C-alpha positions as a Markdown table, in Angstrom:
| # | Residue | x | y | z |
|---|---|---|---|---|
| 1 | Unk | -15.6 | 10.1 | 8.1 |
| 2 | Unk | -14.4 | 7.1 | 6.6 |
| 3 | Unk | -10.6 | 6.6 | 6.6 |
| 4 | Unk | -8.9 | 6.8 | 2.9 |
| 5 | Unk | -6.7 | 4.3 | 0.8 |
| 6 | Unk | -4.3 | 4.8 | -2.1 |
| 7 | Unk | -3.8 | 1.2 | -3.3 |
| 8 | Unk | -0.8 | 1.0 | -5.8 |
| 9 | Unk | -0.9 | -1.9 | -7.6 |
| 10 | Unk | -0.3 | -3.0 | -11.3 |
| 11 | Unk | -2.0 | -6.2 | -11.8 |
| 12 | Unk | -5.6 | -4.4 | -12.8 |
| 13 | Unk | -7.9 | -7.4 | -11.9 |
| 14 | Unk | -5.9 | -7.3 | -8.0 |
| 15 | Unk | -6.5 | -4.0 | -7.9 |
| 16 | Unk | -10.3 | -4.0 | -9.0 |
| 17 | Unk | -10.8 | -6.9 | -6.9 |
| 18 | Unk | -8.9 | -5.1 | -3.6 |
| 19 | Unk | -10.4 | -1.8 | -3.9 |
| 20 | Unk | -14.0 | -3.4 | -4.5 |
| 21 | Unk | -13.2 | -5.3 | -1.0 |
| 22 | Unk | -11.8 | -2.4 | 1.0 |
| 23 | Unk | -14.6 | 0.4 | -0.4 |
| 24 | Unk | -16.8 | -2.8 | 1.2 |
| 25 | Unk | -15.3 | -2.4 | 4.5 |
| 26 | Unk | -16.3 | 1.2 | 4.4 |
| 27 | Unk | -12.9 | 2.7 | 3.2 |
| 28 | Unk | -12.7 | 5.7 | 0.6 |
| 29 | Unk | -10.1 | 3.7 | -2.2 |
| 30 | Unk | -8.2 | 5.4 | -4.6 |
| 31 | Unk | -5.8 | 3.7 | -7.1 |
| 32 | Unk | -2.4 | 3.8 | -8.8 |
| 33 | Unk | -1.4 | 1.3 | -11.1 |
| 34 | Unk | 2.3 | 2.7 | -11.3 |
| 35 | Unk | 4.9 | 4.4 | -9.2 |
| 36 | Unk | 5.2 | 8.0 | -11.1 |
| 37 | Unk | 0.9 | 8.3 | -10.9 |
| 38 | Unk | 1.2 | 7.3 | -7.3 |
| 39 | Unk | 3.6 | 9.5 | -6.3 |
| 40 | Unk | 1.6 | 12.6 | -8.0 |
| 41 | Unk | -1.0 | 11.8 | -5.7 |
| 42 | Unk | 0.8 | 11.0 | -2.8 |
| 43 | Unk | 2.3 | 14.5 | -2.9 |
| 44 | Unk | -1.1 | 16.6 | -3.8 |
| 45 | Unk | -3.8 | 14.9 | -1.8 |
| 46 | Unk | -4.1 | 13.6 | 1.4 |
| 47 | Unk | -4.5 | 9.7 | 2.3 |
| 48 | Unk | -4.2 | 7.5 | 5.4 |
| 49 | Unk | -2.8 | 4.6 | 4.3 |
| 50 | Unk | -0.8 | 3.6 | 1.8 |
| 51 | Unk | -0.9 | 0.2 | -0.1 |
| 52 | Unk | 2.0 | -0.5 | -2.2 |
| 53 | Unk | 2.7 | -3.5 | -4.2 |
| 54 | Unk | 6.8 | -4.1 | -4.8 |
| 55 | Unk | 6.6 | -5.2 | -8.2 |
| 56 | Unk | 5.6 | -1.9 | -9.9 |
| 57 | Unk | 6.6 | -1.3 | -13.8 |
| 58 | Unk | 9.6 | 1.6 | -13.8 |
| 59 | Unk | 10.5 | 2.6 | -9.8 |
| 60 | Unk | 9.2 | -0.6 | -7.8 |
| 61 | Unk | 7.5 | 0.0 | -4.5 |
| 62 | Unk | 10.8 | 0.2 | -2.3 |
| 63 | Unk | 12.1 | 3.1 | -4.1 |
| 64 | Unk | 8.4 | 4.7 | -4.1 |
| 65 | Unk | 8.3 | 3.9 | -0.2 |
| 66 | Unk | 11.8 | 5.6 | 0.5 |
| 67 | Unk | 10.6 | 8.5 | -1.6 |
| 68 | Unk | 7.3 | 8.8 | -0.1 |
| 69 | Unk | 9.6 | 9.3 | 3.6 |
| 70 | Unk | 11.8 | 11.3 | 1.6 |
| 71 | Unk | 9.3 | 13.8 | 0.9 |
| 72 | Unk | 8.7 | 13.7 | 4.8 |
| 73 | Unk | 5.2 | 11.9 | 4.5 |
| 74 | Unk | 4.5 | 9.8 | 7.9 |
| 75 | Unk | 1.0 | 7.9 | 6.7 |
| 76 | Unk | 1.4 | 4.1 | 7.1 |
| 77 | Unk | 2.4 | 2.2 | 4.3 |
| 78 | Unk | 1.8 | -1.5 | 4.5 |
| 79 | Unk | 4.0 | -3.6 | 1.2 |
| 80 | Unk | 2.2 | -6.1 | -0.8 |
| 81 | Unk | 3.9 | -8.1 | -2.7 |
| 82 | Unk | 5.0 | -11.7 | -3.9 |
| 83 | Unk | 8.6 | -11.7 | -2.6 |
| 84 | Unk | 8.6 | -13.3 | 0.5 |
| 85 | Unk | 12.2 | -13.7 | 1.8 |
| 86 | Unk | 13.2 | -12.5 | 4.7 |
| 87 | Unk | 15.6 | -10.5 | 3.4 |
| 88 | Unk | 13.0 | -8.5 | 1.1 |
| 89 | Unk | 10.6 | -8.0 | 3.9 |
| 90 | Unk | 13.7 | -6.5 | 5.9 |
| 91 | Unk | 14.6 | -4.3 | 3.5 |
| 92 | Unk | 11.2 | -3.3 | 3.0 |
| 93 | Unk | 10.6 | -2.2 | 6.5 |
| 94 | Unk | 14.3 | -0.1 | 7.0 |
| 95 | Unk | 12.8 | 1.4 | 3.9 |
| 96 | Unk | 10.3 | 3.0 | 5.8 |
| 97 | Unk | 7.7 | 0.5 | 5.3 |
| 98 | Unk | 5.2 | 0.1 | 8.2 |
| 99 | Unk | 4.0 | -3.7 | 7.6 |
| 100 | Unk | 4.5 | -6.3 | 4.9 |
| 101 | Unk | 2.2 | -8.9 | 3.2 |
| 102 | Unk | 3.0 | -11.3 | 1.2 |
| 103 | Unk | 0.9 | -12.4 | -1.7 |
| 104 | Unk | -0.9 | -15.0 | -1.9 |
| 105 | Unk | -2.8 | -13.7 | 1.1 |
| 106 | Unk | -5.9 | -13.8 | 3.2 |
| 107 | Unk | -8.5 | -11.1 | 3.2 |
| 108 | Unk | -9.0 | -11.5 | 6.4 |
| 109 | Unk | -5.5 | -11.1 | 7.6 |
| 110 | Unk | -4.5 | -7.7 | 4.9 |
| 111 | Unk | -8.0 | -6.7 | 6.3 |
| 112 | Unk | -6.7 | -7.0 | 10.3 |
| 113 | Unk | -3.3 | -5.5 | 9.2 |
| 114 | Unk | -5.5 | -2.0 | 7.2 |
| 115 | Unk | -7.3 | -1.8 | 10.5 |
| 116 | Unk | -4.1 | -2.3 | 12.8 |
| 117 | Unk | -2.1 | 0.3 | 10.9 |
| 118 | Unk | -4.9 | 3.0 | 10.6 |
| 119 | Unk | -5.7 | 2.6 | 14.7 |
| 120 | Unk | -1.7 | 3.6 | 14.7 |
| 121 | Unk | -1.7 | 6.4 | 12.0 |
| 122 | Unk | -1.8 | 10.0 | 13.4 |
């Protein structure tokens, strides 16, 4: 059974363009293009991996990350997101974050990291 994705991001064309590439790859993709409707499903279905962009309108996708461990959810959760200090990306993974990308990336690479994470998950 193929592995599934929640990709939470608000930029529409990114998150067309992303979940057209992972559902490629063979991954079931479901979408969010704000924190409150990716939360919802985060709590009533099950996923595993979680894609969250940083820069979400209303709670960004640190405070959607620490509430995701919060409500004592362990799937993967790999950041995407333009900030790419040091500091963000550190922050980001004492958050509870399990990898970090920064944007503008390579297909490739996010694609390496998916695979990486979901060999990892539970």
């Amino acid at each position: 059974m193929a592995d599934s994705i929640l990709l939470v991001e608000d930029e529409h064309a990114l998150r067309v363009t992303l979940g057209d590439r992972l559902r490629k790859e063979g991954y079931l993709v479901d979408c969010a293009g704000d924190a409150e409707e990716a939360f919802d499903k985060v709590t009533r279905l099950p996923y595993d991996l979680f894609i969250l962009d940083v820069m979400l309108p209303g709670r960004d996708g640190l405070v959607l990350c620490r509430d995701i461990r919060a409500a004592g959810l362990i799937t993967p959760v790999l950041m995407l997101t333009a900030r790419g200090r040091t500091a963000e990306k550190v922050s980001g993974l004492e958050i509870g974050a399990d990898d970090y990308v920064t944007k503008p990336f390579k297909m490739p690479e996010l694609l390496a990291r998916v695979e990486a994470l979901l060999r990892r998950a539970p």
